[in-house]
mmCIF file of C-alpha atoms in Angstrom:
data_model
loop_
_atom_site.group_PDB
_atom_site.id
_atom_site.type_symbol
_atom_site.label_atom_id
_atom_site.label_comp_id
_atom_site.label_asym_id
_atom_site.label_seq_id
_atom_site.Cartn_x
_atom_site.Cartn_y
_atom_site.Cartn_z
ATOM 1 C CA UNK A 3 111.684 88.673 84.567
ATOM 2 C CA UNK A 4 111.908 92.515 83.291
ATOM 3 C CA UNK A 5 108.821 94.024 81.724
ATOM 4 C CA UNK A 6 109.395 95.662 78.588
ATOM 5 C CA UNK A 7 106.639 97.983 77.423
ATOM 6 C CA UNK A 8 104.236 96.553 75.479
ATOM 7 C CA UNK A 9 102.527 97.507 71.852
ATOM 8 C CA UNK A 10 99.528 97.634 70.688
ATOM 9 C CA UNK A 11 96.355 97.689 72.075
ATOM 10 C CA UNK A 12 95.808 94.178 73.279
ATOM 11 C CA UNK A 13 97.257 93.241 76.394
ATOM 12 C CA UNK A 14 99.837 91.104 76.201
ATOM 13 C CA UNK A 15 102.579 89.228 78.722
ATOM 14 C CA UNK A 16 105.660 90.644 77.958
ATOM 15 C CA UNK A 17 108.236 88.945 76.048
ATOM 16 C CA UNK A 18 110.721 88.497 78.640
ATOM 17 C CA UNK A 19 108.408 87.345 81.050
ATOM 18 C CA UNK A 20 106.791 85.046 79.184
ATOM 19 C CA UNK A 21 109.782 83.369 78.381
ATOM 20 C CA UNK A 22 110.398 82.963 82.422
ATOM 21 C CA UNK A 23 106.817 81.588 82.778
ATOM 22 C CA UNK A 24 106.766 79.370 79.823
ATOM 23 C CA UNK A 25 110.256 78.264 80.262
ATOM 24 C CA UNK A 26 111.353 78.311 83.821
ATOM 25 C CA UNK A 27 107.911 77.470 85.397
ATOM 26 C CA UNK A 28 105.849 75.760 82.868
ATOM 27 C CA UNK A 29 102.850 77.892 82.255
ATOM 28 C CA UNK A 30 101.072 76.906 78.754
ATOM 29 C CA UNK A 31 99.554 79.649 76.422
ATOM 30 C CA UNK A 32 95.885 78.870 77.885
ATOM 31 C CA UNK A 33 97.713 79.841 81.754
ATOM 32 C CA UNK A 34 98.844 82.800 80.431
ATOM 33 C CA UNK A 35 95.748 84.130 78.405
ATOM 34 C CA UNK A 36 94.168 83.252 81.929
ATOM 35 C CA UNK A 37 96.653 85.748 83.585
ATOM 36 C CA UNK A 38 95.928 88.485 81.328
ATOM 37 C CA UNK A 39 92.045 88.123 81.961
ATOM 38 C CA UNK A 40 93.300 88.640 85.674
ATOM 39 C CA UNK A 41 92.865 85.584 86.786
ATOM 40 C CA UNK A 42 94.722 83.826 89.233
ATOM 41 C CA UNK A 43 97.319 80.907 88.063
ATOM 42 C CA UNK A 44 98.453 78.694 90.784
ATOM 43 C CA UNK A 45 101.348 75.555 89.620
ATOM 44 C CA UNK A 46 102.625 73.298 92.175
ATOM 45 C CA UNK A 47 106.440 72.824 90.740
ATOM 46 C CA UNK A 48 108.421 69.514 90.511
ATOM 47 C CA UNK A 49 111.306 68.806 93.578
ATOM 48 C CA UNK A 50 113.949 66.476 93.690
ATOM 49 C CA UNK A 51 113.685 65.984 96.968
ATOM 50 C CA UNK A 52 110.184 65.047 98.023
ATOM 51 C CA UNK A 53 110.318 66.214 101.406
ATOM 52 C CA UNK A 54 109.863 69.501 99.672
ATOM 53 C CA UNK A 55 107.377 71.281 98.243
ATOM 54 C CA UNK A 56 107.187 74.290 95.726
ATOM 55 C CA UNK A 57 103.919 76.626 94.734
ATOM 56 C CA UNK A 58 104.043 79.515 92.349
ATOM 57 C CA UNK A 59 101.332 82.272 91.967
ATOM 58 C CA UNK A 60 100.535 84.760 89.560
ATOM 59 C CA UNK A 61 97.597 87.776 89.568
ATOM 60 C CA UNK A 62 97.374 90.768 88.004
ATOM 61 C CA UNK A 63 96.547 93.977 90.197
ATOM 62 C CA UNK A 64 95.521 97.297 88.627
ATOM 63 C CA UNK A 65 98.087 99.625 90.935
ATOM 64 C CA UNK A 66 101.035 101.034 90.530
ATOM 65 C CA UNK A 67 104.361 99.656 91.429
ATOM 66 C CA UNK A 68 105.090 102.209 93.524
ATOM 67 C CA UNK A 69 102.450 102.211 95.442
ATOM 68 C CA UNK A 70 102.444 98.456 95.989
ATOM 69 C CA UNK A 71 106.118 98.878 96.878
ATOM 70 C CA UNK A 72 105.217 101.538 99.609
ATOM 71 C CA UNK A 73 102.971 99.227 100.962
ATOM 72 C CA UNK A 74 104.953 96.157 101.283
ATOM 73 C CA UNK A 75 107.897 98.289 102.552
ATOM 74 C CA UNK A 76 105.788 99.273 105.941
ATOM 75 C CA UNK A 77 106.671 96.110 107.645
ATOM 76 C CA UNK A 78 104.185 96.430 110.658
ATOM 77 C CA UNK A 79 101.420 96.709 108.037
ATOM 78 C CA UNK A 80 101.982 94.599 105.180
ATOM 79 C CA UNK A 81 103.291 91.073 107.720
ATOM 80 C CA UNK A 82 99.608 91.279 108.970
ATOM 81 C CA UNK A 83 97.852 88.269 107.350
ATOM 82 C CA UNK A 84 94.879 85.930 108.457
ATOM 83 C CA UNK A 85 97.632 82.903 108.771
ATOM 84 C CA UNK A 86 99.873 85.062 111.082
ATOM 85 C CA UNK A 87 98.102 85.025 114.817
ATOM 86 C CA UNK A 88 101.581 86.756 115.817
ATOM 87 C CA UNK A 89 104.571 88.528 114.739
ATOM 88 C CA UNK A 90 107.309 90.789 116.291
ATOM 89 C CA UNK A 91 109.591 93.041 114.328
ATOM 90 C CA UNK A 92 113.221 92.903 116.220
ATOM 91 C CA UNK A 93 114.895 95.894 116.889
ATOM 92 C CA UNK A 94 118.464 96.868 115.882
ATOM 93 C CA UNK A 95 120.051 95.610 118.212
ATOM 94 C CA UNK A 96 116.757 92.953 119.376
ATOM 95 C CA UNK A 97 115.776 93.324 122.763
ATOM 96 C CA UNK A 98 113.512 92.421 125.142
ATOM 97 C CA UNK A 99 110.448 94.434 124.216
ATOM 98 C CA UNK A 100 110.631 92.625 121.048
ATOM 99 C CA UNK A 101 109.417 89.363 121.661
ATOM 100 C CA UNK A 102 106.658 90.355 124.556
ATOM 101 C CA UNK A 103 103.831 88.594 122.552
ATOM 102 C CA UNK A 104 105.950 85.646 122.172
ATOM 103 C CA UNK A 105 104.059 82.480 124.167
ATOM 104 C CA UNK A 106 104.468 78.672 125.075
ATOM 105 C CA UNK A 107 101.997 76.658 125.714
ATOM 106 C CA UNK A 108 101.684 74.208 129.160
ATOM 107 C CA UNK A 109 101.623 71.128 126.243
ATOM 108 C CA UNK A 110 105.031 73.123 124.482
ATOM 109 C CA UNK A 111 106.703 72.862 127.965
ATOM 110 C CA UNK A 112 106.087 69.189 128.728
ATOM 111 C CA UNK A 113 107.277 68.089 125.122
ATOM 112 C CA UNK A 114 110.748 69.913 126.073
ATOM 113 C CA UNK A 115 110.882 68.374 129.174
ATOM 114 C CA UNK A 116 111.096 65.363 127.000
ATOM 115 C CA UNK A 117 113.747 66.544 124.288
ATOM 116 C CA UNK A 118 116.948 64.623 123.365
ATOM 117 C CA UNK A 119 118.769 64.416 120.234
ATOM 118 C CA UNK A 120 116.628 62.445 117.729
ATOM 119 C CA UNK A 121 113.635 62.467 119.265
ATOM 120 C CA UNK A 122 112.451 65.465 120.239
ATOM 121 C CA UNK A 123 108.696 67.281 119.027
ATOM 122 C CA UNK A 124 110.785 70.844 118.455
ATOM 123 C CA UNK A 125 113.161 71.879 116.401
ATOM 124 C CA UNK A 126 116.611 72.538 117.993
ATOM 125 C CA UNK A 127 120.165 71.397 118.616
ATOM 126 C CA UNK A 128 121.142 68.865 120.973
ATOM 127 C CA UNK A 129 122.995 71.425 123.235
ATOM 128 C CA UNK A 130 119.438 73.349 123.502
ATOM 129 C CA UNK A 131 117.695 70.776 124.570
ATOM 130 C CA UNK A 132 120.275 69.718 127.224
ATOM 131 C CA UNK A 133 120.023 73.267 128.445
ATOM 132 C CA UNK A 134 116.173 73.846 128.363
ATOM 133 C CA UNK A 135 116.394 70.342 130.756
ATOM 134 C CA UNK A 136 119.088 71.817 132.671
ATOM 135 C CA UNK A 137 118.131 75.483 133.287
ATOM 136 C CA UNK A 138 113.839 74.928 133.771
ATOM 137 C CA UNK A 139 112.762 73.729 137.196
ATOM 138 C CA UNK A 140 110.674 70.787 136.456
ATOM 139 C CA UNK A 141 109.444 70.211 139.658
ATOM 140 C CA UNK A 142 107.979 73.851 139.771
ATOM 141 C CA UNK A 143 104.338 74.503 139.195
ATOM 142 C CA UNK A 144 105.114 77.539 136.598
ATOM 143 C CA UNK A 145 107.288 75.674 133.472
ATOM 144 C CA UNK A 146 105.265 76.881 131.046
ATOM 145 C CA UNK A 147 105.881 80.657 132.556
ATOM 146 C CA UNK A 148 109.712 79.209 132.709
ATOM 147 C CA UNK A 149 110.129 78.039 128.957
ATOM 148 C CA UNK A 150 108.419 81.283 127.280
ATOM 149 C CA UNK A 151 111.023 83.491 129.391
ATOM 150 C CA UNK A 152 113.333 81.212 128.062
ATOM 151 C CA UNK A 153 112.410 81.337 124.738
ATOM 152 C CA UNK A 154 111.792 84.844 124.820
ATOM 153 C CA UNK A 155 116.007 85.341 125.650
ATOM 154 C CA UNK A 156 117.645 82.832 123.085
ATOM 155 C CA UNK A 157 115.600 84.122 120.303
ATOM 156 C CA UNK A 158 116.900 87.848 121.216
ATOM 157 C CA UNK A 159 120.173 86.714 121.054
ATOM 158 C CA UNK A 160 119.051 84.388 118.177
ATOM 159 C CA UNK A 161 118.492 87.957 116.390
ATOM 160 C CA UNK A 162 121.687 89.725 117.299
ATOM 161 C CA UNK A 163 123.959 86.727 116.513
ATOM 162 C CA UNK A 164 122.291 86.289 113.104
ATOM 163 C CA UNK A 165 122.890 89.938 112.244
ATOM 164 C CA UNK A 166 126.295 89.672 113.285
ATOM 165 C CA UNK A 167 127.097 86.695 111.858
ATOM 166 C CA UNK A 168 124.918 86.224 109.435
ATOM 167 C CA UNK A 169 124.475 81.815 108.206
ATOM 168 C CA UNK A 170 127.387 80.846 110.759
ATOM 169 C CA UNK A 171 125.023 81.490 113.672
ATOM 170 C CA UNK A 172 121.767 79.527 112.115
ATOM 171 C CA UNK A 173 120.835 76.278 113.977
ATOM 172 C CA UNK A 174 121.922 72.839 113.458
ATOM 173 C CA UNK A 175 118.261 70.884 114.239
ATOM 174 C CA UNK A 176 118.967 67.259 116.093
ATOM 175 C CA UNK A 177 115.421 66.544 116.318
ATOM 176 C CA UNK A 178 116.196 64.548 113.104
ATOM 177 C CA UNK A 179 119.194 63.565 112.307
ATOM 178 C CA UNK A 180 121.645 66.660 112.450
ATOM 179 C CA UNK A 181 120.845 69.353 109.644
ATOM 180 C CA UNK A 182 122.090 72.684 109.508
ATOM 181 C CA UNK A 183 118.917 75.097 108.672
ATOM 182 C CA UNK A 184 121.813 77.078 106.598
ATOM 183 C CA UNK A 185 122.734 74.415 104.356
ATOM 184 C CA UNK A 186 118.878 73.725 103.878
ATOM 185 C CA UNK A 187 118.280 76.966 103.084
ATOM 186 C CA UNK A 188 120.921 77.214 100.536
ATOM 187 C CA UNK A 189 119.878 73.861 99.069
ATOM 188 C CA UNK A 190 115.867 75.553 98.217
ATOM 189 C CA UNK A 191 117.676 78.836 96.866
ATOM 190 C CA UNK A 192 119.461 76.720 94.372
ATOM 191 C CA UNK A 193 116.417 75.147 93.211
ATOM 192 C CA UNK A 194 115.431 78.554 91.863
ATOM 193 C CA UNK A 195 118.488 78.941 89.463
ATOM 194 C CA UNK A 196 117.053 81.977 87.884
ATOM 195 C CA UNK A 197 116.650 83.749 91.334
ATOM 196 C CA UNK A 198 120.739 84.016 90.129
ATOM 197 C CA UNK A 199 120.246 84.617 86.700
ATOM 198 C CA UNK A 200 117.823 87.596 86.711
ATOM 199 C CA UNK A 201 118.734 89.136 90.078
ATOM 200 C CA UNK A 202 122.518 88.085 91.152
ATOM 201 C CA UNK A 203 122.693 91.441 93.727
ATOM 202 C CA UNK A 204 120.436 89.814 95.493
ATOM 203 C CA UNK A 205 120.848 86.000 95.621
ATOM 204 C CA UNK A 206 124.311 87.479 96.766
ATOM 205 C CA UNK A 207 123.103 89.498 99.444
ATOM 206 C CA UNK A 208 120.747 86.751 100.827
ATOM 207 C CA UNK A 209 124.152 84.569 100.501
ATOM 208 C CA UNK A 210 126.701 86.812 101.948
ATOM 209 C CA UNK A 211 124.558 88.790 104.449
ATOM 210 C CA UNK A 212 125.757 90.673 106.660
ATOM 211 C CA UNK A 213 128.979 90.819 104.772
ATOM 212 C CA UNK A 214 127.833 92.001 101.775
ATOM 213 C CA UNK A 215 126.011 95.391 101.291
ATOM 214 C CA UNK A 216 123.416 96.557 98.984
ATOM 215 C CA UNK A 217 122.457 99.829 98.207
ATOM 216 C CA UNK A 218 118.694 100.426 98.633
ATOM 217 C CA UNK A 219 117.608 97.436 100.224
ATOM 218 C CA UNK A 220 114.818 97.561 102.958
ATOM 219 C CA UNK A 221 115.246 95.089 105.544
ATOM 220 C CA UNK A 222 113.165 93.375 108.316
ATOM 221 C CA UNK A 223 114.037 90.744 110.845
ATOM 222 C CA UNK A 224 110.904 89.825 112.178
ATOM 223 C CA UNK A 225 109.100 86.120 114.115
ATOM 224 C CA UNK A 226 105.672 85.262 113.907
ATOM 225 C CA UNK A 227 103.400 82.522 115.050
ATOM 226 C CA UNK A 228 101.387 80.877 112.364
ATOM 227 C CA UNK A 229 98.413 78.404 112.954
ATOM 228 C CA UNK A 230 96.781 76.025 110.574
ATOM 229 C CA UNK A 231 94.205 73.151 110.317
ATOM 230 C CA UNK A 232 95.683 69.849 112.284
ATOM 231 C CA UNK A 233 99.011 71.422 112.845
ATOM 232 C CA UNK A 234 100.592 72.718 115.877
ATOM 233 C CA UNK A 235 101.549 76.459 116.133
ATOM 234 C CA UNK A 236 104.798 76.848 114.638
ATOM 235 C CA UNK A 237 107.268 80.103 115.490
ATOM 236 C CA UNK A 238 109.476 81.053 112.621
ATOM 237 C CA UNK A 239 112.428 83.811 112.705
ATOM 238 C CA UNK A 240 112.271 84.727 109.190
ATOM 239 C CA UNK A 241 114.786 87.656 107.250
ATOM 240 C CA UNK A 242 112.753 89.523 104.651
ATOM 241 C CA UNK A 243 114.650 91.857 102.187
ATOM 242 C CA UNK A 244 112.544 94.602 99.445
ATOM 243 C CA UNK A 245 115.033 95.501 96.847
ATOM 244 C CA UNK A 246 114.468 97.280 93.285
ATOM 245 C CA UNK A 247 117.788 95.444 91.418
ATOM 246 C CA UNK A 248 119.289 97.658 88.917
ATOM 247 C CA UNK A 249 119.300 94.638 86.773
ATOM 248 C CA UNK A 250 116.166 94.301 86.579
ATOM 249 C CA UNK A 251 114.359 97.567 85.305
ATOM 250 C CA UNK A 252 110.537 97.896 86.280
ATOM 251 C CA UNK A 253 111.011 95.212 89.338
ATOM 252 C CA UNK A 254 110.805 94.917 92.895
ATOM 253 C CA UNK A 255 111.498 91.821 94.730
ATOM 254 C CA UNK A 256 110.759 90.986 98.325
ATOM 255 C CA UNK A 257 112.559 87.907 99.180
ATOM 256 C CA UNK A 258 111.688 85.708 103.094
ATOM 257 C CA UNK A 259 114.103 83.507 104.393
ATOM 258 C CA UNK A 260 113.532 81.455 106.921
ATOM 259 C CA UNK A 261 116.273 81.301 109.583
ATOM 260 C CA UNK A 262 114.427 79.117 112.146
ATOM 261 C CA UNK A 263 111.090 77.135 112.346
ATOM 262 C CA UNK A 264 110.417 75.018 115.988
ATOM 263 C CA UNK A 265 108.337 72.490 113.911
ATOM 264 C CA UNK A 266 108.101 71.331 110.567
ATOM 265 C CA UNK A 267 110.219 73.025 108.329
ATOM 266 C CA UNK A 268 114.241 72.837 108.095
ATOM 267 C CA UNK A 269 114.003 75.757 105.681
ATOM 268 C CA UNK A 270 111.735 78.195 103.714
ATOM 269 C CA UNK A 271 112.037 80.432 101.263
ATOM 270 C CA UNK A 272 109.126 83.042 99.463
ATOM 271 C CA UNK A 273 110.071 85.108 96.846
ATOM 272 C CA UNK A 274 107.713 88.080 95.780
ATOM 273 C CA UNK A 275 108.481 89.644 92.284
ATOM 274 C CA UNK A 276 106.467 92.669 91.620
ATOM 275 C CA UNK A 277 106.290 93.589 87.780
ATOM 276 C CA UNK A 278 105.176 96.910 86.546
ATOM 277 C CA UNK A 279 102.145 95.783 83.658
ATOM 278 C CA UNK A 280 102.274 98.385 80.582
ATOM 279 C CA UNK A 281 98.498 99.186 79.984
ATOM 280 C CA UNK A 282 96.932 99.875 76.759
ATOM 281 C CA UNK A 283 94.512 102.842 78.275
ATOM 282 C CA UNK A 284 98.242 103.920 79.777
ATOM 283 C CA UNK A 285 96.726 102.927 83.313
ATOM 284 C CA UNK A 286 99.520 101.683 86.036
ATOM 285 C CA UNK A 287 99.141 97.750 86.619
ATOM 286 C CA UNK A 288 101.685 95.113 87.862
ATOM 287 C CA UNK A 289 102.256 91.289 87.951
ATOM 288 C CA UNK A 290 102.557 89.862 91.016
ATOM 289 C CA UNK A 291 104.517 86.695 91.088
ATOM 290 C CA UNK A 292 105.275 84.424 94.461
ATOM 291 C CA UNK A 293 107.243 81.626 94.560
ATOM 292 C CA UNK A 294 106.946 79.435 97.960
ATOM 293 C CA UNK A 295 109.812 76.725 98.934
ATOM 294 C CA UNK A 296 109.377 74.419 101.865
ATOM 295 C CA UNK A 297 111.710 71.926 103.186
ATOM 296 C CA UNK A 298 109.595 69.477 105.867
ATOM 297 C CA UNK A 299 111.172 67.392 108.201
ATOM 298 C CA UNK A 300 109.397 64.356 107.268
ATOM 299 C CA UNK A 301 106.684 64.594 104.499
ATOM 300 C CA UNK A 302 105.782 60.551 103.885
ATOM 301 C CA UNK A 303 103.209 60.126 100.717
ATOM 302 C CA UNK A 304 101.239 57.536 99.244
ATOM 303 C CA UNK A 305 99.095 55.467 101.833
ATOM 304 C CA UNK A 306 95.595 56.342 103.386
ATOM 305 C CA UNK A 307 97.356 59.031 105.311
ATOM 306 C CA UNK A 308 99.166 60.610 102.068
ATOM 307 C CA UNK A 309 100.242 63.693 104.030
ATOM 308 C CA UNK A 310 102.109 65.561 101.223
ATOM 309 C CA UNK A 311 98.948 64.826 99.143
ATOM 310 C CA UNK A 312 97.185 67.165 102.089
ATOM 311 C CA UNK A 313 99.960 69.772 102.473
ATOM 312 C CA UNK A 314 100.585 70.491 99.169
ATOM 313 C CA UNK A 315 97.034 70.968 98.623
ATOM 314 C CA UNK A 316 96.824 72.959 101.782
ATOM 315 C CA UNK A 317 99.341 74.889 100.279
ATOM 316 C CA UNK A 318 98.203 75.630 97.093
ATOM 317 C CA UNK A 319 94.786 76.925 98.147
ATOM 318 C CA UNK A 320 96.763 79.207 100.597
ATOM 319 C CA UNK A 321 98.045 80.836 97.860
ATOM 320 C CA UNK A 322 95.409 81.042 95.552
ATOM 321 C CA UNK A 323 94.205 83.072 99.082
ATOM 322 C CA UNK A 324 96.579 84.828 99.277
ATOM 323 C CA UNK A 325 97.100 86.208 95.764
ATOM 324 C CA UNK A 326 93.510 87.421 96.041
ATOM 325 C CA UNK A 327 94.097 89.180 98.781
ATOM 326 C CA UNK A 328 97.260 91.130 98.015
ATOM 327 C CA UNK A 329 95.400 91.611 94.709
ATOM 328 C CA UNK A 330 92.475 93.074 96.934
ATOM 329 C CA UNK A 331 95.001 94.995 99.140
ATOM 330 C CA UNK A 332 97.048 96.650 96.185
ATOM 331 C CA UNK A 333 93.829 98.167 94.238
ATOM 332 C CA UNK A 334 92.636 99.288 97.152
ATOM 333 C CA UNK A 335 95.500 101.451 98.103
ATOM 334 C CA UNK A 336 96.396 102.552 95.021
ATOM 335 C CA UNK A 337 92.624 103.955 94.156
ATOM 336 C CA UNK A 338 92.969 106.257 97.205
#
């Protein structure tokens, strides 16, 4: 996915990136003469699993790597988005002050009243939902007071134990089946093989963290509350890692893992390549290239209902949004 300079005055995709689009996601000669007109291209990729669900993006933004990289690297600025009502950067070590803005709702508090293995409307393991029943006091007027306090502690030490421990200490969900959000998560890196192949530092590092360390890498470990159209809030815990690899000359890539979801998703990963865009008038320019992965819990298609049918295309127009936006946000910056 490097960027070689380009020659000649017409603009032109780079060789080595156009190979990556053309072979590894699919994009046709009329997408990429699109992309070089600065349009947005949008593909919704193939899974083998159809519970999940892959979109990739691609714009064009007249700024400077640099200064799109400065940007994305001031964490309590660039996580602000229209789909995020909340979010909470954790400290080092997490503490209580982090997760303040964190709420549950009086519905939130009945449904884990109601929690057991295998049926159960939020994500967790079986021993969490024998302790939520345990620890609130359901005959007390103030449960939903009692489960956000809750909630509030375990994802603190949700925080620390992931930093310390890195995979070992993600959940095991029981609210369907029994799946480990680690092995989830691994199983939506691999379907990116080239995440390996043009950037091994840091497919290791999301691997081996916190064992492995990586020179240069900005980190945040952050949650946030997202809302959407006919779905319930949903709280993530999500580790997000900038890194320029060596490897890959003229390249930034800001990778999101998600290390714990309450509804809906067993894992997700987004992947932000940024790609500095030779210029014919010698003007700075980039590519910016997302790639979304979501694991659901259930996803059923087909039928009246068709509810993949509805996500994915909920999906995709998010980020045909979204690309606009960071487009938007990237020129602006770098014309001050």
């Amino acid at each position: 996915m490097s960027a070689p300079a380009a020659s000649g005055q017409a603009q032109q995709t780079p060789a080595a990136l156009g190979q990556f689009l053309g072979q590894s996601i699919g994009l046709d000669a009329a997408q990429l003469a699109l992309v070089e007109r600065d349009e947005a291209v949008v593909r919704v990729l193939e899974t083998p699993n159809k519970r999940d669900v892959a979109i990739f993006g691609i714009v064009t933004a007249n700024a400077s790597r640099d200064s799109y990289v400065r940007r994305l690297r001031d964490f309590r600025q660039s996580l602000r988005s229209p789909s995020r009502t909340r979010f909470g950067i954790f400290s080092d070590p997490a503490g209580a002050a982090d997760v303040q803005a964190v709420t549950l709702d009086r519905d939130d508090a009945q449904d884990l009243k109601k929690c057991e293995a295998g049926k159960c409307d939020f994500k967790l393991p079986a021993t969490e939902m024998q302790r939520i029943r345990n620890r609130i006091d359901w005959s007390n007027g103030d449960q939903q007071a009692q489960v956000t306090a809750y909630a509030r502690q375990r994802l603190v030490e949700y925080a620390n134990d992931y930093r310390l421990r890195g995979d070992a200490a993600m959940v095991v969900y029981d609210d369907r089946g029994n799946v480990r959000a680690s092995d989830a998560f691994a199983e939506l890196l691999a379907q990116s093989p080239y995440v390996y192949k043009y950037a091994p530092s840091l497919a290791g590092y999301l691997a081996d963290y916190p064992r492995g360390k990586l020179a240069g890498v900005s980190d945040a470990l952050f949650w946030s509350e997202t809302a959407a159209p006919r779905m319930r809030r949903t709280l993530t815990v999500t580790h997000l890692a900038v890194y320029s690899p060596p490897e890959l000359p003229g390249t930034t890539l800001a990778a999101a893992k998600q290390i714990y979801a309450n509804h809906y998703f067993e894992a997700a990963f987004d992947l932000t390549t940024i790609v500095d865009r030779p210029k014919a008038d010698g003007s700075a320019g980039v590519y910016l290239i997302v790639l979304r992965r979501f694991r659901f819990d259930n996803l059923p298609s087909g039928g009246l209902l068709n509810i993949r049918g509805k996500v994915v295309a909920s999906l995709r127009d998010q980020m045909l949004a979204d690309l606009a936006r960071e487009k938007a946000a990237a020129e602006t910056i770098s014309s001050r």
